[in-house]
PDB file of C-alpha atoms in Angstrom:
ATOM      1  CA  ASP A   1       0.000   0.000   0.000  1.00 64.00           C
ATOM      2  CA  GLY A   2       1.186   3.525  -0.754  1.00 72.00           C
ATOM      3  CA  GLY A   3       1.841   5.843   2.093  1.00 93.00           C
ATOM      4  CA  ILE A   4       4.249   7.845   4.211  1.00 96.00           C
ATOM      5  CA  THR A   5       6.508   6.241   6.775  1.00 96.00           C
ATOM      6  CA  GLN A   6       7.986   8.238   9.614  1.00 97.00           C
ATOM      7  CA  SER A   7      10.577   6.885  12.005  1.00 96.00           C
ATOM      8  CA  PRO A   8      11.199   6.623  14.814  1.00 96.00           C
ATOM      9  CA  LYS A   9       7.862   6.937  16.560  1.00 96.00           C
ATOM     10  CA  TYR A  10       9.552   8.322  19.689  1.00 96.00           C
ATOM     11  CA  LEU A  11      12.883  10.108  19.886  1.00 95.00           C
ATOM     12  CA  PHE A  12      14.852  11.589  22.751  1.00 93.00           C
ATOM     13  CA  ARG A  13      17.424  14.328  22.389  1.00 90.00           C
ATOM     14  CA  LYS A  14      20.215  15.187  24.768  1.00 89.00           C
ATOM     15  CA  GLU A  15      21.408  18.738  25.301  1.00 85.00           C
ATOM     16  CA  GLY A  16      23.555  19.948  22.401  1.00 86.00           C
ATOM     17  CA  GLN A  17      22.736  16.967  20.209  1.00 92.00           C
ATOM     18  CA  ASN A  18      21.472  16.954  16.645  1.00 95.00           C
ATOM     19  CA  VAL A  19      18.807  14.395  15.807  1.00 96.00           C
ATOM     20  CA  THR A  20      17.329  13.357  12.460  1.00 97.00           C
ATOM     21  CA  LEU A  21      13.735  12.379  11.806  1.00 97.00           C
ATOM     22  CA  SER A  22      13.117  10.132   8.839  1.00 98.00           C
ATOM     23  CA  CYS A  23      10.298  10.520   6.301  1.00 98.00           C
ATOM     24  CA  GLU A  24       9.844   8.222   3.308  1.00 97.00           C
ATOM     25  CA  GLN A  25       6.951   8.154   0.825  1.00 97.00           C
ATOM     26  CA  ASN A  26       6.077   5.737  -1.976  1.00 96.00           C
ATOM     27  CA  LEU A  27       3.242   7.806  -3.407  1.00 94.00           C
ATOM     28  CA  ASN A  28       5.448   9.332  -6.112  1.00 93.00           C
ATOM     29  CA  HIS A  29       4.515  12.803  -4.895  1.00 92.00           C
ATOM     30  CA  ASP A  30       6.678  15.759  -5.815  1.00 91.00           C
ATOM     31  CA  ALA A  31       5.803  17.905  -2.782  1.00 93.00           C
ATOM     32  CA  MET A  32       6.782  17.053   0.777  1.00 95.00           C
ATOM     33  CA  TYR A  33       6.339  18.985   3.998  1.00 96.00           C
ATOM     34  CA  TRP A  34       7.392  19.009   7.660  1.00 97.00           C
ATOM     35  CA  TYR A  35       5.042  20.339  10.325  1.00 97.00           C
ATOM     36  CA  ARG A  36       5.493  20.838  14.031  1.00 97.00           C
ATOM     37  CA  GLN A  37       2.516  20.364  16.348  1.00 96.00           C
ATOM     38  CA  ASP A  38       2.395  21.846  19.830  1.00 93.00           C
ATOM     39  CA  PRO A  39      -0.654  21.694  22.107  1.00 83.00           C
ATOM     40  CA  GLY A  40      -3.060  24.512  21.316  1.00 75.00           C
ATOM     41  CA  GLN A  41      -1.073  25.786  18.341  1.00 79.00           C
ATOM     42  CA  GLY A  42      -2.169  23.614  15.483  1.00 87.00           C
ATOM     43  CA  LEU A  43       0.304  22.664  12.771  1.00 93.00           C
ATOM     44  CA  ARG A  44       3.121  25.009  11.882  1.00 93.00           C
ATOM     45  CA  LEU A  45       5.174  24.611   8.710  1.00 93.00           C
ATOM     46  CA  ILE A  46       8.899  24.058   9.194  1.00 96.00           C
ATOM     47  CA  TYR A  47      10.141  23.301   5.664  1.00 96.00           C
ATOM     48  CA  TYR A  48       8.678  22.179   2.390  1.00 94.00           C
ATOM     49  CA  SER A  49      10.040  20.857  -0.882  1.00 94.00           C
ATOM     50  CA  GLN A  50       8.316  20.915  -4.242  1.00 91.00           C
ATOM     51  CA  ILE A  51      11.007  19.057  -6.148  1.00 91.00           C
ATOM     52  CA  VAL A  52      14.201  17.078  -5.621  1.00 94.00           C
ATOM     53  CA  ASN A  53      17.212  19.169  -4.575  1.00 94.00           C
ATOM     54  CA  ASP A  54      15.047  22.165  -3.739  1.00 93.00           C
ATOM     55  CA  PHE A  55      13.361  23.188  -0.501  1.00 94.00           C
ATOM     56  CA  GLN A  56      11.951  26.314   1.116  1.00 92.00           C
ATOM     57  CA  LYS A  57      11.734  27.587   4.660  1.00 93.00           C
ATOM     58  CA  GLY A  58       8.371  27.642   6.315  1.00 91.00           C
ATOM     59  CA  ASP A  59       7.210  29.790   9.210  1.00 90.00           C
ATOM     60  CA  ILE A  60       9.438  28.246  11.904  1.00 95.00           C
ATOM     61  CA  ALA A  61      12.597  27.007  10.129  1.00 96.00           C
ATOM     62  CA  GLU A  62      15.123  28.316  12.663  1.00 96.00           C
ATOM     63  CA  GLY A  63      16.990  25.464  14.337  1.00 96.00           C
ATOM     64  CA  TYR A  64      15.990  22.919  11.696  1.00 97.00           C
ATOM     65  CA  SER A  65      17.539  21.680   8.453  1.00 97.00           C
ATOM     66  CA  VAL A  66      16.355  19.377   5.668  1.00 98.00           C
ATOM     67  CA  SER A  67      17.603  17.706   2.509  1.00 97.00           C
ATOM     68  CA  ARG A  68      15.813  16.341  -0.553  1.00 97.00           C
ATOM     69  CA  GLU A  69      18.291  14.176  -2.436  1.00 97.00           C
ATOM     70  CA  LYS A  70      15.672  11.654  -3.524  1.00 96.00           C
ATOM     71  CA  LYS A  71      12.042  12.140  -4.466  1.00 96.00           C
ATOM     72  CA  GLU A  72      10.839   9.666  -1.877  1.00 97.00           C
ATOM     73  CA  SER A  73      12.858  10.937   1.086  1.00 98.00           C
ATOM     74  CA  PHE A  74      12.729  14.191   3.079  1.00 98.00           C
ATOM     75  CA  PRO A  75      14.629  13.897   6.392  1.00 98.00           C
ATOM     76  CA  LEU A  76      14.442  16.616   9.028  1.00 98.00           C
ATOM     77  CA  THR A  77      17.357  17.394  11.345  1.00 97.00           C
ATOM     78  CA  VAL A  78      16.645  19.135  14.618  1.00 96.00           C
ATOM     79  CA  THR A  79      19.848  20.927  15.482  1.00 95.00           C
ATOM     80  CA  SER A  80      21.200  22.013  18.848  1.00 91.00           C
ATOM     81  CA  ALA A  81      20.203  25.562  17.887  1.00 91.00           C
ATOM     82  CA  GLN A  82      16.544  24.613  18.373  1.00 91.00           C
ATOM     83  CA  LYS A  83      16.146  25.395  22.065  1.00 88.00           C
ATOM     84  CA  ASN A  84      12.624  24.077  22.476  1.00 92.00           C
ATOM     85  CA  PRO A  85      12.432  20.966  20.316  1.00 93.00           C
ATOM     86  CA  THR A  86       9.872  19.005  22.321  1.00 95.00           C
ATOM     87  CA  ALA A  87       6.906  18.558  19.986  1.00 96.00           C
ATOM     88  CA  PHE A  88       5.088  16.163  17.695  1.00 97.00           C
ATOM     89  CA  TYR A  89       6.499  16.254  14.156  1.00 98.00           C
ATOM     90  CA  LEU A  90       4.411  15.371  11.131  1.00 97.00           C
ATOM     91  CA  CYS A  91       5.662  14.716   7.617  1.00 98.00           C
ATOM     92  CA  ALA A  92       3.283  15.021   4.690  1.00 96.00           C
ATOM     93  CA  SER A  93       3.200  14.879   0.906  1.00 95.00           C
ATOM     94  CA  SER A  94       0.830  16.068  -1.789  1.00 91.00           C
ATOM     95  CA  GLU A  95       0.289  16.127  -5.515  1.00 85.00           C
ATOM     96  CA  GLY A  96      -1.490  18.883  -7.413  1.00 79.00           C
ATOM     97  CA  THR A  97      -4.639  20.064  -5.703  1.00 76.00           C
ATOM     98  CA  GLU A  98      -5.187  16.892  -3.774  1.00 81.00           C
ATOM     99  CA  LYS A  99      -5.101  16.570  -0.019  1.00 85.00           C
ATOM    100  CA  LEU A 100      -2.082  16.310   2.199  1.00 91.00           C
ATOM    101  CA  PHE A 101      -1.151  12.743   3.006  1.00 94.00           C
ATOM    102  CA  PHE A 102       0.337  12.467   6.488  1.00 96.00           C
ATOM    103  CA  GLY A 103       2.712  10.080   8.179  1.00 97.00           C
ATOM    104  CA  SER A 104       2.017   8.784  11.682  1.00 96.00           C
ATOM    105  CA  GLY A 105       4.348  11.300  13.314  1.00 97.00           C
ATOM    106  CA  THR A 106       7.399  11.371  15.583  1.00 97.00           C
ATOM    107  CA  GLN A 107       7.242  12.560  19.190  1.00 96.00           C
ATOM    108  CA  LEU A 108      10.504  14.269  20.089  1.00 96.00           C
ATOM    109  CA  SER A 109      11.365  14.894  23.716  1.00 94.00           C
ATOM    110  CA  VAL A 110      14.378  16.372  25.484  1.00 88.00           C
ATOM    111  CA  LEU A 111      16.198  14.344  28.118  1.00 83.00           C
TER     112      LEU A 111
ATOM    113  CA  ALA B   1       0.055  35.207   4.296  1.00 67.00           C
ATOM    114  CA  GLN B   2      -3.166  33.317   4.671  1.00 79.00           C
ATOM    115  CA  THR B   3      -4.669  32.835   8.118  1.00 90.00           C
ATOM    116  CA  VAL B   4      -7.125  30.243   9.345  1.00 95.00           C
ATOM    117  CA  THR B   5      -9.101  30.828  12.540  1.00 96.00           C
ATOM    118  CA  GLN B   6     -10.936  28.276  14.616  1.00 96.00           C
ATOM    119  CA  SER B   7     -12.580  30.152  17.467  1.00 95.00           C
ATOM    120  CA  GLN B   8     -13.849  27.137  19.418  1.00 96.00           C
ATOM    121  CA  PRO B   9     -10.965  25.426  21.267  1.00 95.00           C
ATOM    122  CA  GLU B  10     -13.276  22.797  22.792  1.00 97.00           C
ATOM    123  CA  MET B  11     -16.752  21.501  22.087  1.00 97.00           C
ATOM    124  CA  SER B  12     -18.901  18.616  23.227  1.00 98.00           C
ATOM    125  CA  VAL B  13     -21.983  16.925  21.826  1.00 98.00           C
ATOM    126  CA  GLN B  14     -24.290  14.146  22.915  1.00 98.00           C
ATOM    127  CA  GLU B  15     -24.110  10.952  20.956  1.00 98.00           C
ATOM    128  CA  ALA B  16     -26.524  10.950  17.977  1.00 97.00           C
ATOM    129  CA  GLU B  17     -26.849  14.744  18.069  1.00 98.00           C
ATOM    130  CA  THR B  18     -25.555  17.271  15.538  1.00 98.00           C
ATOM    131  CA  VAL B  19     -22.656  19.640  16.073  1.00 98.00           C
ATOM    132  CA  THR B  20     -21.134  22.414  13.968  1.00 98.00           C
ATOM    133  CA  LEU B  21     -17.475  23.447  14.101  1.00 98.00           C
ATOM    134  CA  SER B  22     -16.566  26.929  12.886  1.00 98.00           C
ATOM    135  CA  CYS B  23     -13.711  28.052  10.669  1.00 98.00           C
ATOM    136  CA  THR B  24     -12.928  31.359   9.030  1.00 98.00           C
ATOM    137  CA  TYR B  25     -10.014  32.254   6.802  1.00 96.00           C
ATOM    138  CA  ASP B  26      -8.434  35.298   5.304  1.00 94.00           C
ATOM    139  CA  THR B  27      -7.117  35.399   1.766  1.00 90.00           C
ATOM    140  CA  SER B  28      -6.982  37.640  -1.265  1.00 88.00           C
ATOM    141  CA  GLU B  29      -6.754  34.693  -3.641  1.00 86.00           C
ATOM    142  CA  ASN B  30      -9.600  33.394  -5.743  1.00 83.00           C
ATOM    143  CA  ASN B  31      -8.347  29.888  -6.497  1.00 84.00           C
ATOM    144  CA  TYR B  32      -8.006  27.799  -3.347  1.00 91.00           C
ATOM    145  CA  TYR B  33      -9.126  24.672  -1.545  1.00 93.00           C
ATOM    146  CA  LEU B  34     -10.400  24.059   1.965  1.00 96.00           C
ATOM    147  CA  PHE B  35     -10.143  20.947   4.101  1.00 96.00           C
ATOM    148  CA  TRP B  36     -11.230  19.528   7.421  1.00 98.00           C
ATOM    149  CA  TYR B  37      -8.873  17.037   9.027  1.00 97.00           C
ATOM    150  CA  LYS B  38      -9.585  14.836  12.032  1.00 97.00           C
ATOM    151  CA  GLN B  39      -6.886  13.841  14.504  1.00 97.00           C
ATOM    152  CA  PRO B  40      -8.034  11.109  16.917  1.00 95.00           C
ATOM    153  CA  PRO B  41      -6.032  10.133  20.020  1.00 92.00           C
ATOM    154  CA  SER B  42      -3.758   8.020  17.793  1.00 93.00           C
ATOM    155  CA  ARG B  43      -2.632  11.394  16.332  1.00 94.00           C
ATOM    156  CA  GLN B  44      -2.955  10.132  12.765  1.00 95.00           C
ATOM    157  CA  MET B  45      -4.271  12.953  10.559  1.00 96.00           C
ATOM    158  CA  ILE B  46      -7.316  11.848   8.565  1.00 95.00           C
ATOM    159  CA  LEU B  47      -9.022  13.845   5.827  1.00 95.00           C
ATOM    160  CA  VAL B  48     -12.691  14.392   6.602  1.00 97.00           C
ATOM    161  CA  ILE B  49     -13.799  16.569   3.708  1.00 96.00           C
ATOM    162  CA  ARG B  50     -12.451  18.763   0.889  1.00 95.00           C
ATOM    163  CA  GLN B  51     -14.035  21.792  -0.772  1.00 95.00           C
ATOM    164  CA  GLU B  52     -12.984  23.531  -3.977  1.00 92.00           C
ATOM    165  CA  ALA B  53     -13.531  27.284  -3.728  1.00 91.00           C
ATOM    166  CA  TYR B  54     -14.793  27.601  -7.283  1.00 89.00           C
ATOM    167  CA  LYS B  55     -17.627  25.161  -6.578  1.00 89.00           C
ATOM    168  CA  GLN B  56     -20.722  26.696  -5.013  1.00 85.00           C
ATOM    169  CA  GLN B  57     -22.122  23.352  -3.952  1.00 92.00           C
ATOM    170  CA  ASN B  58     -21.240  22.366  -0.410  1.00 95.00           C
ATOM    171  CA  ALA B  59     -19.235  19.152  -0.076  1.00 94.00           C
ATOM    172  CA  THR B  60     -20.690  16.199   1.817  1.00 95.00           C
ATOM    173  CA  GLU B  61     -19.202  12.896   2.981  1.00 94.00           C
ATOM    174  CA  ASN B  62     -21.733  10.655   4.685  1.00 96.00           C
ATOM    175  CA  ARG B  63     -22.466  12.254   8.097  1.00 97.00           C
ATOM    176  CA  PHE B  64     -20.098  15.161   7.441  1.00 97.00           C
ATOM    177  CA  SER B  65     -21.039  18.257   5.490  1.00 97.00           C
ATOM    178  CA  VAL B  66     -19.757  21.791   5.156  1.00 97.00           C
ATOM    179  CA  ASN B  67     -21.347  25.200   4.934  1.00 97.00           C
ATOM    180  CA  PHE B  68     -19.044  27.130   2.605  1.00 96.00           C
ATOM    181  CA  GLN B  69     -19.707  30.849   2.451  1.00 95.00           C
ATOM    182  CA  LYS B  70     -17.091  32.262   0.080  1.00 93.00           C
ATOM    183  CA  ALA B  71     -17.991  35.925   0.471  1.00 93.00           C
ATOM    184  CA  ALA B  72     -17.879  35.637   4.241  1.00 95.00           C
ATOM    185  CA  LYS B  73     -14.738  33.445   4.094  1.00 95.00           C
ATOM    186  CA  SER B  74     -16.393  30.892   6.309  1.00 96.00           C
ATOM    187  CA  PHE B  75     -16.090  27.107   6.163  1.00 97.00           C
ATOM    188  CA  SER B  76     -17.952  25.313   8.957  1.00 98.00           C
ATOM    189  CA  LEU B  77     -18.175  21.550   9.442  1.00 98.00           C
ATOM    190  CA  LYS B  78     -21.423  19.878  10.462  1.00 98.00           C
ATOM    191  CA  ILE B  79     -21.327  16.408  11.963  1.00 98.00           C
ATOM    192  CA  SER B  80     -24.690  14.663  12.044  1.00 98.00           C
ATOM    193  CA  ASP B  81     -25.629  11.673  14.190  1.00 98.00           C
ATOM    194  CA  SER B  82     -22.434  12.076  16.236  1.00 98.00           C
ATOM    195  CA  GLN B  83     -20.668   8.857  17.187  1.00 98.00           C
ATOM    196  CA  LEU B  84     -18.162   8.096  19.933  1.00 97.00           C
ATOM    197  CA  GLY B  85     -15.520   7.582  17.259  1.00 97.00           C
ATOM    198  CA  ASP B  86     -15.911  11.214  16.225  1.00 98.00           C
ATOM    199  CA  THR B  87     -14.112  12.276  19.409  1.00 97.00           C
ATOM    200  CA  ALA B  88     -10.962  13.952  18.101  1.00 97.00           C
ATOM    201  CA  MET B  89      -9.205  17.205  17.303  1.00 97.00           C
ATOM    202  CA  TYR B  90     -10.523  18.795  14.139  1.00 98.00           C
ATOM    203  CA  PHE B  91      -8.369  21.082  12.036  1.00 97.00           C
ATOM    204  CA  CYS B  92      -9.518  23.406   9.313  1.00 97.00           C
ATOM    205  CA  ALA B  93      -6.969  23.933   6.521  1.00 96.00           C
ATOM    206  CA  PHE B  94      -6.560  26.247   3.536  1.00 94.00           C
ATOM    207  CA  MET B  95      -4.523  25.511   0.433  1.00 92.00           C
ATOM    208  CA  SER B  96      -3.591  28.023  -2.224  1.00 84.00           C
ATOM    209  CA  TYR B  97      -2.770  26.330  -5.494  1.00 75.00           C
ATOM    210  CA  ARG B  98       0.175  27.648  -7.454  1.00 68.00           C
ATOM    211  CA  GLY B  99       2.034  26.106 -10.332  1.00 62.00           C
ATOM    212  CA  THR B 100       5.285  26.512  -8.444  1.00 61.00           C
ATOM    213  CA  GLY B 101       3.986  24.780  -5.369  1.00 69.00           C
ATOM    214  CA  ASN B 102       1.172  24.627  -2.865  1.00 79.00           C
ATOM    215  CA  GLN B 103       1.024  25.929   0.648  1.00 83.00           C
ATOM    216  CA  PHE B 104      -1.253  24.550   3.323  1.00 90.00           C
ATOM    217  CA  TYR B 105      -2.286  26.635   6.339  1.00 91.00           C
ATOM    218  CA  PHE B 106      -3.927  25.189   9.423  1.00 94.00           C
ATOM    219  CA  GLY B 107      -6.119  26.535  12.196  1.00 94.00           C
ATOM    220  CA  THR B 108      -5.366  25.843  15.853  1.00 94.00           C
ATOM    221  CA  GLY B 109      -7.963  23.103  16.067  1.00 95.00           C
ATOM    222  CA  THR B 110     -11.182  22.298  17.923  1.00 97.00           C
ATOM    223  CA  SER B 111     -11.223  19.448  20.404  1.00 96.00           C
ATOM    224  CA  LEU B 112     -14.541  17.628  20.048  1.00 98.00           C
ATOM    225  CA  THR B 113     -15.831  15.210  22.681  1.00 98.00           C
ATOM    226  CA  VAL B 114     -18.824  13.014  21.971  1.00 98.00           C
ATOM    227  CA  ILE B 115     -20.630  12.175  25.195  1.00 97.00           C
ATOM    228  CA  PRO B 116     -22.367   8.788  25.489  1.00 96.00           C
TER     229      PRO B 116
END
C-alpha cells in the first residue's frame, strides 16, 4: 500500500545533540512537507520541498535543516540551535490540488 | 500570508446529536481549496472533507457536510448523528494552489468530545 513512513515513533534528544527524523513516501509525490505540532497551536510549517534538490523555509525554520536528495525521502534534522524541540512532528506529501497525506508522526522529547 | 481561525478550542456533543465546528479564513486569492482534518487520540491525521472554492455546492461525505460561504470566508463543518468515534481534534486547513507549489495553512484546532 502507498503511504508515508515516519521513524522513529519516539525520539529523545540530549542537550547539544542533533537528531534526524526520517520521512519516506512511496506515493510518487513531488511535494513534501514538515510540520510541528504543539498543544493549542495547530500545525506550523517548518520546511517544504516541491522538487528534488530544492526546498523552502516555512514559518518556523530556525533550528531545523532538511535535505531532498531523492524524491521519496525528506529527512528533518533538529539541530542544537533549536532550544525548544519538544513537539510532535508530522511529515506530509501532496500532488497537485489533492489533499495532504500524512505520516504517523514522531514525538521528540528532550532528556 | 493566509490565516485560518478556529474560534472554538473545545466543544462537546451528545451521541446521535448534531454539532457544527466553525472556521474562518483570510485570503486575497480566488483559487483555493479548503479541508477539514480529524486527529483522533492516535494522532494520525485523517481527511474528513475537501471543498474547492470555485464550486458553489457544499461538499458532503456521509455524516459530514460543510457550509461554505465564500464571500464571508467561512467554512464550517457539520457532523450529524455524532458517534463516539468522532471524538478527536478537528483542524480546518486552507490551500492556495500555485504552479510553483502549494502551501497549506492550518487553524489551531477544535477538540470535540462526543458524550455517550
